[in-house]
PDB file of C-alpha atoms in Angstrom:
ATOM      1  CA  MET A   1      81.238  56.474  80.936  1.00 89.00           C
ATOM      2  CA  THR A   2      83.849  58.881  82.214  1.00 93.00           C
ATOM      3  CA  LEU A   3      84.336  58.828  85.969  1.00 95.00           C
ATOM      4  CA  ARG A   4      85.123  61.954  87.953  1.00 95.00           C
ATOM      5  CA  GLN A   5      88.632  62.335  89.295  1.00 95.00           C
ATOM      6  CA  GLU A   6      87.707  61.331  92.872  1.00 94.00           C
ATOM      7  CA  LEU A   7      86.803  57.863  91.604  1.00 96.00           C
ATOM      8  CA  MET A   8      89.953  57.323  89.566  1.00 95.00           C
ATOM      9  CA  PRO A   9      93.194  55.680  90.649  1.00 95.00           C
ATOM     10  CA  PRO A  10      96.037  58.190  90.811  1.00 96.00           C
ATOM     11  CA  ASP A  11      98.654  58.571  88.117  1.00 95.00           C
ATOM     12  CA  LEU A  12     101.834  57.252  89.665  1.00 97.00           C
ATOM     13  CA  CYS A  13     105.387  58.320  88.919  1.00 97.00           C
ATOM     14  CA  GLU A  14     106.877  55.259  87.218  1.00 98.00           C
ATOM     15  CA  ALA A  15     110.391  56.086  88.443  1.00 98.00           C
ATOM     16  CA  LYS A  16     109.107  56.195  92.030  1.00 98.00           C
ATOM     17  CA  VAL A  17     107.252  52.890  91.593  1.00 98.00           C
ATOM     18  CA  ALA A  18     110.392  51.235  90.193  1.00 98.00           C
ATOM     19  CA  ARG A  19     112.566  52.627  92.994  1.00 98.00           C
ATOM     20  CA  LEU A  20     110.130  51.522  95.713  1.00 98.00           C
ATOM     21  CA  ALA A  21     109.688  48.079  94.119  1.00 96.00           C
ATOM     22  CA  ASP A  22     113.473  47.625  94.182  1.00 96.00           C
ATOM     23  CA  LEU A  23     113.578  48.726  97.821  1.00 96.00           C
ATOM     24  CA  ALA A  24     110.702  46.371  98.674  1.00 95.00           C
ATOM     25  CA  ALA A  25     112.561  43.464  97.083  1.00 93.00           C
ATOM     26  CA  GLU A  26     115.717  44.337  99.025  1.00 94.00           C
ATOM     27  CA  ILE A  27     113.808  44.604 102.304  1.00 94.00           C
ATOM     28  CA  ALA A  28     111.977  41.325 101.698  1.00 90.00           C
ATOM     29  CA  GLY A  29     115.254  39.517 101.070  1.00 88.00           C
ATOM     30  CA  ALA A  30     117.255  41.089 103.892  1.00 90.00           C
ATOM     31  CA  ASP A  31     117.585  40.170 107.528  1.00 90.00           C
ATOM     32  CA  GLN A  32     115.786  42.540 109.868  1.00 89.00           C
ATOM     33  CA  ASP A  33     118.934  44.318 111.106  1.00 89.00           C
ATOM     34  CA  ARG A  34     120.200  45.030 107.584  1.00 89.00           C
ATOM     35  CA  ALA A  35     116.748  46.149 106.421  1.00 93.00           C
ATOM     36  CA  TRP A  36     116.384  48.941 109.006  1.00 94.00           C
ATOM     37  CA  ASN A  37     117.815  51.740 106.798  1.00 95.00           C
ATOM     38  CA  LEU A  38     116.076  50.405 103.698  1.00 96.00           C
ATOM     39  CA  LEU A  39     112.761  50.307 105.546  1.00 96.00           C
ATOM     40  CA  ALA A  40     113.199  53.886 106.765  1.00 97.00           C
ATOM     41  CA  GLU A  41     113.973  54.979 103.200  1.00 97.00           C
ATOM     42  CA  PHE A  42     110.922  53.155 101.814  1.00 98.00           C
ATOM     43  CA  ASN A  43     108.598  54.655 104.426  1.00 98.00           C
ATOM     44  CA  ARG A  44     109.994  58.140 103.834  1.00 98.00           C
ATOM     45  CA  GLU A  45     109.576  57.937 100.048  1.00 97.00           C
ATOM     46  CA  ALA A  46     106.175  56.202 100.144  1.00 97.00           C
ATOM     47  CA  MET A  47     104.921  58.237 103.125  1.00 96.00           C
ATOM     48  CA  THR A  48     103.951  55.048 104.966  1.00 97.00           C
ATOM     49  CA  HIS A  49     104.604  53.434 108.342  1.00 97.00           C
ATOM     50  CA  LEU A  50     105.168  49.860 107.223  1.00 96.00           C
ATOM     51  CA  THR A  51     107.091  47.379 109.341  1.00 95.00           C
ATOM     52  CA  PHE A  52     109.652  44.780 108.332  1.00 94.00           C
ATOM     53  CA  LEU A  53     106.977  42.069 108.583  1.00 92.00           C
ATOM     54  CA  ASP A  54     104.796  43.888 106.026  1.00 92.00           C
ATOM     55  CA  PHE A  55     107.416  43.038 103.391  1.00 90.00           C
ATOM     56  CA  GLN A  56     107.729  39.358 104.226  1.00 85.00           C
ATOM     57  CA  GLY A  57     105.897  37.084 101.824  1.00 75.00           C
ATOM     58  CA  VAL A  58     105.084  39.838  99.310  1.00 70.00           C
ATOM     59  CA  PHE A  59     106.723  38.037  96.411  1.00 61.00           C
ATOM     60  CA  GLY A  60     104.764  34.855  97.088  1.00 64.00           C
ATOM     61  CA  ALA A  61     101.459  36.688  96.800  1.00 65.00           C
ATOM     62  CA  GLN A  62     102.271  39.130  93.989  1.00 79.00           C
ATOM     63  CA  ASP A  63     105.187  40.957  92.449  1.00 89.00           C
ATOM     64  CA  HIS A  64     106.751  43.928  94.226  1.00 92.00           C
ATOM     65  CA  ASP A  65     105.683  46.369  91.498  1.00 94.00           C
ATOM     66  CA  THR A  66     101.989  45.540  91.980  1.00 93.00           C
ATOM     67  CA  TRP A  67     102.334  45.609  95.767  1.00 93.00           C
ATOM     68  CA  VAL A  68     103.987  49.048  95.680  1.00 96.00           C
ATOM     69  CA  ARG A  69     101.269  50.377  93.371  1.00 96.00           C
ATOM     70  CA  GLN A  70      98.623  49.151  95.824  1.00 94.00           C
ATOM     71  CA  ILE A  71     100.444  50.856  98.706  1.00 95.00           C
ATOM     72  CA  LEU A  72     100.678  54.142  96.779  1.00 97.00           C
ATOM     73  CA  THR A  73      97.034  54.127  95.652  1.00 96.00           C
ATOM     74  CA  ALA A  74      95.599  53.263  99.091  1.00 95.00           C
ATOM     75  CA  PRO A  75      95.310  56.920 100.232  1.00 95.00           C
ATOM     76  CA  TYR A  76      93.053  57.594  97.221  1.00 96.00           C
ATOM     77  CA  GLU A  77      90.555  54.878  98.165  1.00 96.00           C
ATOM     78  CA  ARG A  78      87.689  56.624  99.923  1.00 95.00           C
ATOM     79  CA  ARG A  79      83.990  56.724 100.600  1.00 95.00           C
ATOM     80  CA  LEU A  80      82.074  59.434  98.750  1.00 96.00           C
ATOM     81  CA  ARG A  81      78.681  60.546 100.014  1.00 94.00           C
ATOM     82  CA  ASP A  82      77.452  61.649  96.601  1.00 96.00           C
ATOM     83  CA  ILE A  83      78.435  58.621  94.516  1.00 96.00           C
ATOM     84  CA  SER A  84      75.694  57.699  92.048  1.00 96.00           C
ATOM     85  CA  GLN A  85      74.404  54.285  91.082  1.00 96.00           C
ATOM     86  CA  SER A  86      75.597  54.854  87.505  1.00 97.00           C
ATOM     87  CA  GLU A  87      79.114  55.562  88.831  1.00 98.00           C
ATOM     88  CA  LEU A  88      79.011  52.362  90.890  1.00 97.00           C
ATOM     89  CA  ILE A  89      77.924  50.418  87.809  1.00 98.00           C
ATOM     90  CA  GLU A  90      80.800  51.898  85.804  1.00 97.00           C
ATOM     91  CA  ILE A  91      83.264  50.931  88.539  1.00 97.00           C
ATOM     92  CA  ALA A  92      81.831  47.385  88.500  1.00 97.00           C
ATOM     93  CA  ARG A  93      82.233  47.351  84.721  1.00 96.00           C
ATOM     94  CA  ARG A  94      85.891  48.317  85.153  1.00 95.00           C
ATOM     95  CA  VAL A  95      86.445  45.531  87.697  1.00 95.00           C
ATOM     96  CA  MET A  96      85.095  43.098  85.114  1.00 93.00           C
ATOM     97  CA  ASN A  97      87.431  44.464  82.418  1.00 87.00           C
ATOM     98  CA  ALA A  98      90.085  41.774  82.134  1.00 75.00           C
ATOM     99  CA  ASP A  99      92.491  44.229  80.485  1.00 84.00           C
ATOM    100  CA  SER A 100      93.089  46.219  83.685  1.00 85.00           C
ATOM    101  CA  PRO A 101      96.285  45.629  85.670  1.00 90.00           C
ATOM    102  CA  GLU A 102      95.876  43.874  89.026  1.00 89.00           C
ATOM    103  CA  HIS A 103      96.501  47.016  91.078  1.00 91.00           C
ATOM    104  CA  THR A 104      93.838  48.928  89.128  1.00 93.00           C
ATOM    105  CA  THR A 105      91.256  46.166  89.590  1.00 93.00           C
ATOM    106  CA  ASP A 106      92.138  46.098  93.283  1.00 93.00           C
ATOM    107  CA  PHE A 107      91.559  49.875  93.469  1.00 96.00           C
ATOM    108  CA  TRP A 108      88.107  49.549  91.861  1.00 95.00           C
ATOM    109  CA  LEU A 109      87.131  46.692  94.208  1.00 95.00           C
ATOM    110  CA  LYS A 110      88.184  48.703  97.247  1.00 95.00           C
ATOM    111  CA  MET A 111      86.235  51.727  96.013  1.00 96.00           C
ATOM    112  CA  LEU A 112      83.137  49.545  95.695  1.00 96.00           C
ATOM    113  CA  ALA A 113      83.678  48.019  99.137  1.00 94.00           C
ATOM    114  CA  LEU A 114      84.009  51.474 100.680  1.00 95.00           C
ATOM    115  CA  ASN A 115      80.979  52.889  98.908  1.00 95.00           C
ATOM    116  CA  ILE A 116      78.732  49.820  99.223  1.00 94.00           C
ATOM    117  CA  PRO A 117      79.520  48.252 102.588  1.00 83.00           C
ATOM    118  CA  ASP A 118      78.717  44.683 101.605  1.00 86.00           C
ATOM    119  CA  ALA A 119      81.573  42.653 103.065  1.00 84.00           C
ATOM    120  CA  ARG A 120      81.140  40.043 100.327  1.00 91.00           C
ATOM    121  CA  ILE A 121      80.953  42.288  97.264  1.00 92.00           C
ATOM    122  CA  SER A 122      83.989  40.656  95.636  1.00 93.00           C
ATOM    123  CA  ASP A 123      82.122  37.321  95.744  1.00 94.00           C
ATOM    124  CA  LEU A 124      79.577  38.782  93.310  1.00 94.00           C
ATOM    125  CA  PHE A 125      82.378  39.133  90.757  1.00 94.00           C
ATOM    126  CA  PHE A 126      84.431  36.021  91.391  1.00 92.00           C
ATOM    127  CA  TRP A 127      82.317  33.528  93.378  1.00 93.00           C
ATOM    128  CA  PRO A 128      78.624  34.365  92.902  1.00 93.00           C
ATOM    129  CA  GLY A 129      77.636  30.858  93.996  1.00 92.00           C
ATOM    130  CA  GLU A 130      79.222  31.517  97.380  1.00 91.00           C
ATOM    131  CA  TYR A 131      77.406  34.840  97.640  1.00 92.00           C
ATOM    132  CA  PHE A 132      74.007  33.363  96.830  1.00 92.00           C
ATOM    133  CA  GLY A 133      74.697  30.080  98.622  1.00 90.00           C
ATOM    134  CA  ASP A 134      73.808  27.936  95.608  1.00 90.00           C
ATOM    135  CA  GLY A 135      77.337  26.880  94.647  1.00 85.00           C
ATOM    136  CA  ASP A 136      76.892  28.018  91.025  1.00 84.00           C
ATOM    137  CA  ASN A 137      80.096  29.978  90.479  1.00 84.00           C
ATOM    138  CA  ALA A 138      79.678  29.709  86.701  1.00 85.00           C
ATOM    139  CA  GLN A 139      76.888  32.288  86.587  1.00 84.00           C
ATOM    140  CA  GLU A 140      77.990  35.653  85.257  1.00 89.00           C
ATOM    141  CA  LEU A 141      76.276  38.741  86.557  1.00 94.00           C
ATOM    142  CA  THR A 142      76.136  42.042  84.717  1.00 96.00           C
ATOM    143  CA  PRO A 143      77.607  45.145  86.365  1.00 97.00           C
ATOM    144  CA  GLU A 144      74.034  46.351  86.909  1.00 97.00           C
ATOM    145  CA  GLN A 145      73.047  43.098  88.653  1.00 96.00           C
ATOM    146  CA  ILE A 146      76.136  43.207  90.859  1.00 96.00           C
ATOM    147  CA  ILE A 147      75.461  46.754  92.036  1.00 96.00           C
ATOM    148  CA  GLU A 148      71.728  46.174  92.488  1.00 95.00           C
ATOM    149  CA  THR A 149      72.382  43.062  94.591  1.00 94.00           C
ATOM    150  CA  ALA A 150      75.135  44.694  96.643  1.00 94.00           C
ATOM    151  CA  LEU A 151      73.042  47.795  97.347  1.00 94.00           C
ATOM    152  CA  LYS A 152      70.099  45.656  98.383  1.00 91.00           C
ATOM    153  CA  ASN A 153      72.264  43.665 100.794  1.00 85.00           C
ATOM    154  CA  SER A 154      74.583  46.438 101.971  1.00 75.00           C
ATOM    155  CA  ASP A 155      75.119  47.368 105.574  1.00 63.00           C
ATOM    156  CA  LEU A 156      74.083  50.981 104.919  1.00 50.00           C
TER     157      LEU A 156
END
């Protein structure tokens, strides 16, 4: 199924991503005084208001390229009043697609969390036993089952 543009992650300028990833790595490895100009440059180019502490520990969690992509896609993550159940199912299908890069999967998960306010929706994908309280994390749900369950238990 083709998703409408509002539900898609943005196309990012690869040169900008590379430049910001390099800056992020420099900031993460610098002392706070030396990082001041680098941080201002990053925030200007990325149109963010990140602090020095936001860059600390990035490499331990993920690579700078993925982190920058998540920062740049965040403004495109939004709640849509007219999202359909079939669109939610397609987004769930895309989360389950193991071929997607980490930042793309993260975008889809955030779109689901914004459009189905179930604070534990990611558990349905990765830890269903935790979600259902039965400890059976081996069970695999279909995209349809995930969306049906999340809608039934959402905070809407």
